[in-house]
Short mmCIF file of C-alpha atoms in Angstrom, two decimals:
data_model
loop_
_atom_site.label_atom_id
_atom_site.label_comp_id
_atom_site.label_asym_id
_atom_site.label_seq_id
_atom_site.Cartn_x
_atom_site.Cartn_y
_atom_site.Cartn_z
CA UNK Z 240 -0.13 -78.74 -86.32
CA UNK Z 241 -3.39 -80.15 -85.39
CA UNK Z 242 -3.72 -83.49 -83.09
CA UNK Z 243 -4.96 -86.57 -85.27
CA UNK Z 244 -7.82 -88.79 -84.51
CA UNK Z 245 -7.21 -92.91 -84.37
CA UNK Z 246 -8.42 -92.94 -87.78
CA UNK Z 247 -5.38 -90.53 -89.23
CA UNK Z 248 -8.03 -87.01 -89.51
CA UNK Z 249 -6.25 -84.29 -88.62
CA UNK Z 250 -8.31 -82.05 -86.12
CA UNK Z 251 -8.29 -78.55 -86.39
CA UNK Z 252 -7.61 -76.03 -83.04
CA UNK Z 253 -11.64 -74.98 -84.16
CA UNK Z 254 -12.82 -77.92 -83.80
CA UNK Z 255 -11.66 -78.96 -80.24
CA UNK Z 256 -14.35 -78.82 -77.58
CA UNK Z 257 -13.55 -78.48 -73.94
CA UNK Z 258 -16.32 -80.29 -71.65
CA UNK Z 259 -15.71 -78.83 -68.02
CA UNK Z 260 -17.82 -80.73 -65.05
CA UNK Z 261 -20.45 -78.80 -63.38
CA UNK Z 262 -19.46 -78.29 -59.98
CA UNK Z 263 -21.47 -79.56 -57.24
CA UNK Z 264 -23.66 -77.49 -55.60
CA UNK Z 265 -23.93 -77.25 -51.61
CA UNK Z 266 -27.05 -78.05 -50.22
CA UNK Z 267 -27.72 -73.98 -49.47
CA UNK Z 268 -26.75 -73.09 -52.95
CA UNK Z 269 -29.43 -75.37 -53.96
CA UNK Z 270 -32.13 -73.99 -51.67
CA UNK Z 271 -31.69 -70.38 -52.64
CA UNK Z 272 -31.85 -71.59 -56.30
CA UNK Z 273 -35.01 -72.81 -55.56
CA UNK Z 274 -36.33 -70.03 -53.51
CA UNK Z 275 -35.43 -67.63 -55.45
CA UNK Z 276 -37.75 -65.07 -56.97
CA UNK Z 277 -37.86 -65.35 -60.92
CA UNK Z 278 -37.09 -62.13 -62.62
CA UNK Z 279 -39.93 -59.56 -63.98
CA UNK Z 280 -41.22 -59.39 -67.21
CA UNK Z 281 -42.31 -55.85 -68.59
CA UNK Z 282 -45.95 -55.94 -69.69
CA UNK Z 283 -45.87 -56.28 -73.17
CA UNK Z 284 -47.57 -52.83 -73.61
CA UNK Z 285 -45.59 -51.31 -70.68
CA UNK Z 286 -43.27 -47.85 -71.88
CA UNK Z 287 -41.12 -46.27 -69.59
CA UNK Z 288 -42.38 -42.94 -67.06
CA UNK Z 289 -41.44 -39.96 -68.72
CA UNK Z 290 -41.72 -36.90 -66.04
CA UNK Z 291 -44.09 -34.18 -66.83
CA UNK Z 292 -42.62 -31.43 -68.24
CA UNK Z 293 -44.44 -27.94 -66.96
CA UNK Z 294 -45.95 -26.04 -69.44
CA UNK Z 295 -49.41 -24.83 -68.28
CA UNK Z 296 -48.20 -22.43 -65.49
CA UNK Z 297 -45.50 -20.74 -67.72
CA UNK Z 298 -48.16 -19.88 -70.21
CA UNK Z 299 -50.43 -18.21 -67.24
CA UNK Z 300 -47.90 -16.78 -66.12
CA UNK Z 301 -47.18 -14.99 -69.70
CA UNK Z 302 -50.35 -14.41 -70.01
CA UNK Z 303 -50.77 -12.31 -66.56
CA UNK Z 304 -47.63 -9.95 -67.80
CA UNK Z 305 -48.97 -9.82 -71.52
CA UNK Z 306 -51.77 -8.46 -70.20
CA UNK Z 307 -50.36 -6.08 -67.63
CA UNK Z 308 -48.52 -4.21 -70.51
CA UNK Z 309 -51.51 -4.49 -72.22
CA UNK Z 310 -53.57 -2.86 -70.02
CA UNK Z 311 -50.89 -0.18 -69.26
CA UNK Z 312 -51.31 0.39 -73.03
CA UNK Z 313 -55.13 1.26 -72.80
CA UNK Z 314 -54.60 3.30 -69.50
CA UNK Z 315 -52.48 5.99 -71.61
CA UNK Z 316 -51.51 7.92 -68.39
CA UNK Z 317 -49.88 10.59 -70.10
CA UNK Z 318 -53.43 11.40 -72.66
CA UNK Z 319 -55.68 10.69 -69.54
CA UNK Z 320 -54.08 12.10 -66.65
CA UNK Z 321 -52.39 15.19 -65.32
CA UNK Z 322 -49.95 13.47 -63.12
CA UNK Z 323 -48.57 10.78 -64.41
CA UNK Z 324 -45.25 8.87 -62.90
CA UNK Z 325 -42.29 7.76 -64.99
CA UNK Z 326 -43.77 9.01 -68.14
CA UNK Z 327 -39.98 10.23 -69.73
CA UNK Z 328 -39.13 6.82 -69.53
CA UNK Z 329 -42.16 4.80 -70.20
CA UNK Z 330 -43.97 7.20 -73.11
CA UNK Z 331 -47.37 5.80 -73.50
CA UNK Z 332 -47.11 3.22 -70.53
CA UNK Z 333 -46.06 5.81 -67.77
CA UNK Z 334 -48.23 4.76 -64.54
CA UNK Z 335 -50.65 6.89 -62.23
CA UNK Z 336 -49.07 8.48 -59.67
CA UNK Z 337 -48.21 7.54 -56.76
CA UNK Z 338 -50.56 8.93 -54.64
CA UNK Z 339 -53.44 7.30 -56.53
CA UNK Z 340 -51.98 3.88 -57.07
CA UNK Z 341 -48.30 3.30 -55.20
CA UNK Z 342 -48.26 -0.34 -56.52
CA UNK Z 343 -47.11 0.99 -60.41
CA UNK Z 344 -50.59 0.41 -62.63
CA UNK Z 345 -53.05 1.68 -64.25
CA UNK Z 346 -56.11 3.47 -62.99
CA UNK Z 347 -59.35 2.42 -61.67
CA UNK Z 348 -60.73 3.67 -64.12
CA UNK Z 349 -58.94 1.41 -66.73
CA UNK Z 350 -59.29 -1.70 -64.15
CA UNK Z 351 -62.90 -0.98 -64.27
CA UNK Z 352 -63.43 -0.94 -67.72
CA UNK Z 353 -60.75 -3.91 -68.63
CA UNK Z 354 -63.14 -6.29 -66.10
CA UNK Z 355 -62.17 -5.84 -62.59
CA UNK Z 356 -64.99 -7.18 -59.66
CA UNK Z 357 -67.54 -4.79 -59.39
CA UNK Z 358 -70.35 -5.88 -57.53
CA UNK Z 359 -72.48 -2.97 -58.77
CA UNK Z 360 -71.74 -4.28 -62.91
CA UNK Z 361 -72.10 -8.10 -61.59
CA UNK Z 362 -74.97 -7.54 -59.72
CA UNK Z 363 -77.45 -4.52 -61.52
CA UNK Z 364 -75.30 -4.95 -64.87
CA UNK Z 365 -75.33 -8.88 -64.89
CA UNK Z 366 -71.83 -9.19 -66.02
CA UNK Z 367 -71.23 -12.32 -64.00
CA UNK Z 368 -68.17 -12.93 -66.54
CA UNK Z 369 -66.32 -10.82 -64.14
CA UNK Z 370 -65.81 -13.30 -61.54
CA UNK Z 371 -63.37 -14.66 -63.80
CA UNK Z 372 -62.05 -11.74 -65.80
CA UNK Z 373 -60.89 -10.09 -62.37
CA UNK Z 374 -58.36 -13.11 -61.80
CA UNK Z 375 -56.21 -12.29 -64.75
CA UNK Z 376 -55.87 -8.50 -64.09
CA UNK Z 377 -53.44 -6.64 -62.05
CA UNK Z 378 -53.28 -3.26 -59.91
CA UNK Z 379 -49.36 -3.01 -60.93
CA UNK Z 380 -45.73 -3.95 -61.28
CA UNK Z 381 -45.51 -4.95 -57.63
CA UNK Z 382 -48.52 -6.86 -57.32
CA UNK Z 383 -48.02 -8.86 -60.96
CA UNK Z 384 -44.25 -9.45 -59.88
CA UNK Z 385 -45.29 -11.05 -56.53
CA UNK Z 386 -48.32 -12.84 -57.73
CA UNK Z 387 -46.37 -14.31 -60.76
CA UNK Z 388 -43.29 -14.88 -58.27
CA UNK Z 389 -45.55 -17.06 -56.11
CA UNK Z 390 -47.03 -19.13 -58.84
CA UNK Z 391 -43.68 -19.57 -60.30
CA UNK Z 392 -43.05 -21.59 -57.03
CA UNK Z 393 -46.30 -22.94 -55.87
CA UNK Z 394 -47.72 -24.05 -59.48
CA UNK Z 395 -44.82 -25.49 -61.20
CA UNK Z 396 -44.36 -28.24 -58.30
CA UNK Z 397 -48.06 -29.18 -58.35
CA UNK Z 398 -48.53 -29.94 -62.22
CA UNK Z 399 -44.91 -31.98 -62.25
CA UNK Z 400 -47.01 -33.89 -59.61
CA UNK Z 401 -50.33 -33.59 -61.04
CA UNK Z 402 -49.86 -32.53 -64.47
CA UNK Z 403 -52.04 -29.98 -66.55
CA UNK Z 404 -55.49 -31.44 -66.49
CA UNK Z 405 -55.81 -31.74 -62.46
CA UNK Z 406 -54.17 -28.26 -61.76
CA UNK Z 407 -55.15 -26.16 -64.54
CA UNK Z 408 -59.11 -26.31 -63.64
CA UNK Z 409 -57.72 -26.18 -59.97
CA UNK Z 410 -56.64 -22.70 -60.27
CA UNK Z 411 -58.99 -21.29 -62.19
CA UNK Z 412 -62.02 -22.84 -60.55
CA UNK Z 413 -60.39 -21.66 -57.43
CA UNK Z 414 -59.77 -18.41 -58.43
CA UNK Z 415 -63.25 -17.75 -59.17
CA UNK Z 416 -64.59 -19.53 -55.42
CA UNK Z 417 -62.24 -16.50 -54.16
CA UNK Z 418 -64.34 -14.09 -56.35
CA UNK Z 419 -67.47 -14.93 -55.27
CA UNK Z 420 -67.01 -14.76 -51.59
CA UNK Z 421 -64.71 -11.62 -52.20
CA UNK Z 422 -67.97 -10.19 -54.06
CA UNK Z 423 -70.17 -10.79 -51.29
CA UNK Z 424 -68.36 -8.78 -48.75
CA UNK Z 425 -66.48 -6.28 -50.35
CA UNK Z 426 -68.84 -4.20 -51.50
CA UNK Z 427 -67.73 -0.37 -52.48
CA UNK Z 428 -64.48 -1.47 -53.83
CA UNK Z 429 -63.10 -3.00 -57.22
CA UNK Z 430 -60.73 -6.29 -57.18
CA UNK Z 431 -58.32 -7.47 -59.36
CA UNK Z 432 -55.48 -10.46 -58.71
CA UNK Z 433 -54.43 -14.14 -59.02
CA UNK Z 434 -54.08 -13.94 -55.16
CA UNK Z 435 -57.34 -16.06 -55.22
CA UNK Z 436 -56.25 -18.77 -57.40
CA UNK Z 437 -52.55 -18.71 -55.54
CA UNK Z 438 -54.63 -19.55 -52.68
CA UNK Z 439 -56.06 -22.02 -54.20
CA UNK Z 440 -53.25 -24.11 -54.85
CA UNK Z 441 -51.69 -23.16 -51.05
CA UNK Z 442 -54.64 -25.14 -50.40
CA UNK Z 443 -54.79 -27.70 -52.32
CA UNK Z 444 -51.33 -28.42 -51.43
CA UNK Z 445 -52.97 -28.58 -47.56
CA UNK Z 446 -55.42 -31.42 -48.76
CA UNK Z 447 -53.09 -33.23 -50.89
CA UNK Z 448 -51.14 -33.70 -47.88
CA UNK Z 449 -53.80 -34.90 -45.31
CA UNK Z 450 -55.82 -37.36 -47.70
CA UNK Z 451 -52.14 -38.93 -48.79
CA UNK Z 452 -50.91 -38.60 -45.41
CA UNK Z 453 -49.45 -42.27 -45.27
CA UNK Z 454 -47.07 -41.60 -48.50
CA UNK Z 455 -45.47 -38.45 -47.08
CA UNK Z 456 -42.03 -38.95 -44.84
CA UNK Z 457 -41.23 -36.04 -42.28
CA UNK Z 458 -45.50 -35.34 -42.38
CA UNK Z 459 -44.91 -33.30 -39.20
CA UNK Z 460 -42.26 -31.01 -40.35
CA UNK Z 461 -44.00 -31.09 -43.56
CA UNK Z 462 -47.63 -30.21 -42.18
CA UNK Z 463 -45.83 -27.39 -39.76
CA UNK Z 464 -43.92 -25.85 -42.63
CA UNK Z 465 -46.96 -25.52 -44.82
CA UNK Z 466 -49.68 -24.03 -42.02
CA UNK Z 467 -46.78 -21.25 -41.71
CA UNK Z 468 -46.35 -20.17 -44.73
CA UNK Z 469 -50.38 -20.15 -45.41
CA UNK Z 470 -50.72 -18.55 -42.04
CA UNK Z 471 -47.91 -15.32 -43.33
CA UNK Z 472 -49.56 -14.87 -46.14
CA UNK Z 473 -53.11 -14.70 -44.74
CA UNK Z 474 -51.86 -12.05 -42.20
CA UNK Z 475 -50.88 -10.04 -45.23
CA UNK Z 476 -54.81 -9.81 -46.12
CA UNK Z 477 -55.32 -7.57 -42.64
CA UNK Z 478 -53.09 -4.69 -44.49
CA UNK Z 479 -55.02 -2.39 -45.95
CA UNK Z 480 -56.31 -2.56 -50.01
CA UNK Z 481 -55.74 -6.29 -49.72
CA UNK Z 482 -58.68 -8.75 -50.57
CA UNK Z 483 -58.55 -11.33 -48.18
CA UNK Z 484 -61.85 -12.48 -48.53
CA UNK Z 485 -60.13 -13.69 -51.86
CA UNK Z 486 -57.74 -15.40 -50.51
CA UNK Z 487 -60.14 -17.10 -48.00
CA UNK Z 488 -62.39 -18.24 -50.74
CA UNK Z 489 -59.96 -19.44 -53.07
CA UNK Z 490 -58.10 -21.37 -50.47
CA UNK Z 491 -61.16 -23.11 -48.85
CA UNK Z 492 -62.10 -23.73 -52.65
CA UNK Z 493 -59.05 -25.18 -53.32
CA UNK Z 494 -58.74 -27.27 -50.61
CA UNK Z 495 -61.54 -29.09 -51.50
CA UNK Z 496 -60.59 -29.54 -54.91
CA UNK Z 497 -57.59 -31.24 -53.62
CA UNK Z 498 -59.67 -33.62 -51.92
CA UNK Z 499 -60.69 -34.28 -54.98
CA UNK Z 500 -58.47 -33.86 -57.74
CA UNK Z 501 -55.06 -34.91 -56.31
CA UNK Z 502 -55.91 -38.48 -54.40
CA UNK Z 503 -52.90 -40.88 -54.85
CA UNK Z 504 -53.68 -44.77 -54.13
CA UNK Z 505 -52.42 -45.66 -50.77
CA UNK Z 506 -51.74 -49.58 -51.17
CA UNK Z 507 -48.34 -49.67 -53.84
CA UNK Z 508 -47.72 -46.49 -54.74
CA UNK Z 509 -44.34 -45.39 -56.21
CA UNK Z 510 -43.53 -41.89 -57.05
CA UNK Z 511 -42.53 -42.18 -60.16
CA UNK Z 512 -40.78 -38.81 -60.27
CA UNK Z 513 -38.08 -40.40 -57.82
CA UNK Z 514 -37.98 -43.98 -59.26
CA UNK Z 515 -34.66 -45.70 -59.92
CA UNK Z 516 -34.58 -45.79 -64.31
CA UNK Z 517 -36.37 -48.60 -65.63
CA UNK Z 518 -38.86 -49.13 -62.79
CA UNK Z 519 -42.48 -50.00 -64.08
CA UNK Z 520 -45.48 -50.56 -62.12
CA UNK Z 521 -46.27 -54.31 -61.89
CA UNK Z 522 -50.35 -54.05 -61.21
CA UNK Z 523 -52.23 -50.33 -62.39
CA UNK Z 524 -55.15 -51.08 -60.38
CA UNK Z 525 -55.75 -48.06 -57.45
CA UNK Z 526 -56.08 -49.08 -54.35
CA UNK Z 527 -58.05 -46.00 -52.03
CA UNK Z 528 -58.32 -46.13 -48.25
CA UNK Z 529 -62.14 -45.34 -47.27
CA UNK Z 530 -61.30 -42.13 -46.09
CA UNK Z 531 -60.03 -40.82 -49.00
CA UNK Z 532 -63.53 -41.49 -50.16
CA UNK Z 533 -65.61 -39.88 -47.66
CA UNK Z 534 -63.68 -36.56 -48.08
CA UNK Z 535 -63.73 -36.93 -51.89
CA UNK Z 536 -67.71 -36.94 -51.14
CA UNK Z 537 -68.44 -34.38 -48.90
CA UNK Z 538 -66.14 -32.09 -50.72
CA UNK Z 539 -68.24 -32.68 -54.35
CA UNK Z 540 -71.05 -31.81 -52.10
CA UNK Z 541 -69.64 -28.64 -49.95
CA UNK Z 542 -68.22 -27.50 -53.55
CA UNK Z 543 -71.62 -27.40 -55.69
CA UNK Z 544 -73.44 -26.36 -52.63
CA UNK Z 545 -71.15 -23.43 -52.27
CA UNK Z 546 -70.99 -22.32 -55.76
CA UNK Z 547 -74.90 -22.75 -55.96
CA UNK Z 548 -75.54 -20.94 -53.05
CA UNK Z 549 -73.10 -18.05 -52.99
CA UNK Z 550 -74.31 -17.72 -57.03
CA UNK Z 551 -77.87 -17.37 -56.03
CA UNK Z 552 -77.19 -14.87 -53.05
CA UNK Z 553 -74.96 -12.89 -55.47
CA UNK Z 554 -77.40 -12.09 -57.98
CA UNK Z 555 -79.91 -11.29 -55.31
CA UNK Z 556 -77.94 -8.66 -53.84
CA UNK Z 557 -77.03 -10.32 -50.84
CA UNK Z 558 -74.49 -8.43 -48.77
CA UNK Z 559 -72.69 -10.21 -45.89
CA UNK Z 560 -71.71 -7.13 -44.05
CA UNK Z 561 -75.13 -6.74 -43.08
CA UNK Z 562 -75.27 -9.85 -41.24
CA UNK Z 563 -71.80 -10.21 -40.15
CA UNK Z 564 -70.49 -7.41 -38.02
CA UNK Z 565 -67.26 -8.45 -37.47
CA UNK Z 566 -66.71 -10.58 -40.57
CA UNK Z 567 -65.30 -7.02 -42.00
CA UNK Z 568 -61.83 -7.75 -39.77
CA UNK Z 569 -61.04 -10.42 -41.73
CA UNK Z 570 -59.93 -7.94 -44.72
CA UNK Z 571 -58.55 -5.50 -42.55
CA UNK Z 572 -57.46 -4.46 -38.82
CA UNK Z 573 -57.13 -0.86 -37.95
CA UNK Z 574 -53.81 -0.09 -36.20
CA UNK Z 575 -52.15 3.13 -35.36
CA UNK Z 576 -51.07 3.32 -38.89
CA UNK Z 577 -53.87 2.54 -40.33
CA UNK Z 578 -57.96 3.00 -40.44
CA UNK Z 579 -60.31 0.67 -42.21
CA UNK Z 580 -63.58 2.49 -43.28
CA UNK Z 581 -66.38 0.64 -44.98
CA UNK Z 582 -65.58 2.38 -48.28
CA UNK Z 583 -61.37 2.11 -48.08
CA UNK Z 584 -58.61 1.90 -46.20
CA UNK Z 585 -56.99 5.38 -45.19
CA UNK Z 586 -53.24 4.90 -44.67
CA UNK Z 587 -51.52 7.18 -42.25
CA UNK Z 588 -48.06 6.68 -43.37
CA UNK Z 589 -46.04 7.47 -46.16
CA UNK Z 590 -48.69 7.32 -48.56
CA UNK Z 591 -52.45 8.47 -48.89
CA UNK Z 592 -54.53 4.87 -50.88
CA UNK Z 593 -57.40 6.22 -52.77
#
């Protein structure tokens, strides 16, 4: 039954309307109403951060072990060689012995021929290609596995970051800095390894953290952690058949391409990696402190000059023993177990290193 007006319409229980008093705000209610901030809008163009899905350092890192088996392939131990190690198992892609390479590989023969750094071919032969070439070859399973291992860890971090564009000419222009000074002082030896390039990015993961010092909590512990693990893996390079004049060059080159490549505005700033869901970025302009200038400067300038100069002394035969005496320790440190010749390293141990 519905209620009926004064003039006899019956109204239905649809048609009520209930009319409820506001009720009266207190003087602080009020004020914060007033204060308050008004909500954000989304730019009308704005989408939501998507985080960078690694792709470019999987693909290198196929590409170094496509390449190992392929090079395994042309060594043909077994048609090329009298001794030959595993060669019931592995047909075709048996290794060299032990003896003559203990890391698993190929020859240096085949390393040679496949584009390994030879300063004689870049130098008299003018195959300045190999600079780059070398970076992508390995001297067997162990030193692949470790190299690739390293990357694995190191690279995929840094393009999440930094994505593709910034790291992939990072570790490839750092891989060849480590080249070029390797190819100035080691002189009677070929060299072949991504230990340049993986230096590269140790580096440039040095820089990143100085020139965006004021975003990083726990810098300390941070900065600590980071000099000790660079400093372990430079004291590998004193062991003997190690290039660490490679792994000096590409980490000095790399840690000026960090200066460079991975700045992050200091003023507003928001990882975006770590952002609560639906977070956008109310102003894109960058804001850069001045010193994040100045080292983005001098190290365009320290880079070119470097790559000029060390180019041009290259190709005139320059060779840095000859004016460095002692700069040969730097590759490798005779012990009791060990004695570094001009030519190779002799070990004393279990094995003899050709």
């Amino acid at each position: 039954m519905g209620r009926k007006t004064p003039s006899g319409n019956s109204l239905s229980e649809s048609d009520l309307e209930i009319k409820v008093q506001p009720r009266n705000s207190g003087p602080e209610e009020r004020d914060q109403r007033l204060h308050s901030r008004p909500p954000q809008i989304p730019p009308p163009n704005y989408q939501p951060y998507k985080k960078c899905l690694p792709w470019l350092v999987p693909i290198i890192i196929i590409v170094n072990i496509v390449l190992f088996i392929f090079v395994m392939y042309v060594n043909d131990c077994p048609r090329n060689s009298n001794n030959c190690f595993g060669i019931d198992f592995f047909g075709r892609y048996a290794f060299q012995d032990v003896h003559e390479n203990p890391l698993l590989g190929p020859s240096t023969t085949t390393l040679q021929k496949l584009g390994a750094l030879d300063v004689n071919k870049v130098v008299e032969g003018k195959q300045i290609w190999r600079l780059f070439s070398c970076m992508w070859l390995h001297a067997g399973v162990f030193h692949v596995a470790a190299n690739m291992l390293s990357l694995l860890f190191v690279g995929i971090r840094l393009e999440q970051e930094f994505g593709f564009l910034r790291i992939g000419p990072l570790y490839v222009l750092a891989g060849v800095g480590g080249s070029l000074l390797s190819a100035l002082f080691v002189r009677k030896k070929i060299s072949v390894g991504a230990s340049g390039a993986l230096f590269g990015l140790l580096g440039a993961m040095l820089s990143e953290l100085i020139t965006n010092w004021t975003l990083y909590e726990n810098k300390l512990a941070t900065l600590l952690t980071l000099l000790l693990i660079i400093a372990l893996n430079l004291a590998v390079g004193i062991l003997p058949h190690v290039d660490n004049f490679a792994h000096l060059g590409g980490f000095v080159t790399g840690f000026l391409l960090g200066c460079v490549l991975l700045l992050r505005p200091q003023f507003g700033w928001v990882n975006l990696n770590k952002a609560p869901p639906g977070y956008f970025v109310a102003s894109k302009k960058s804001k850069y402190k001045i010193y994040q200038y100045i080292l983005l400067m001098f190290s365009l300038a320290f880079l070119l000059t470097g790559f000029i100069l060390g180019l041009a002394l290259l190709t005139n035969g320059w060779d840095g023993n000859a004016h460095c005496s002692w700069c040969h320790y730097l590759s490798c440190v005779p012990t009791p177990l060990w004695s570094c010749t001009e030519a190779r390293c002799a070990v004393k141990s279990f094995f003899h290193f050709a």
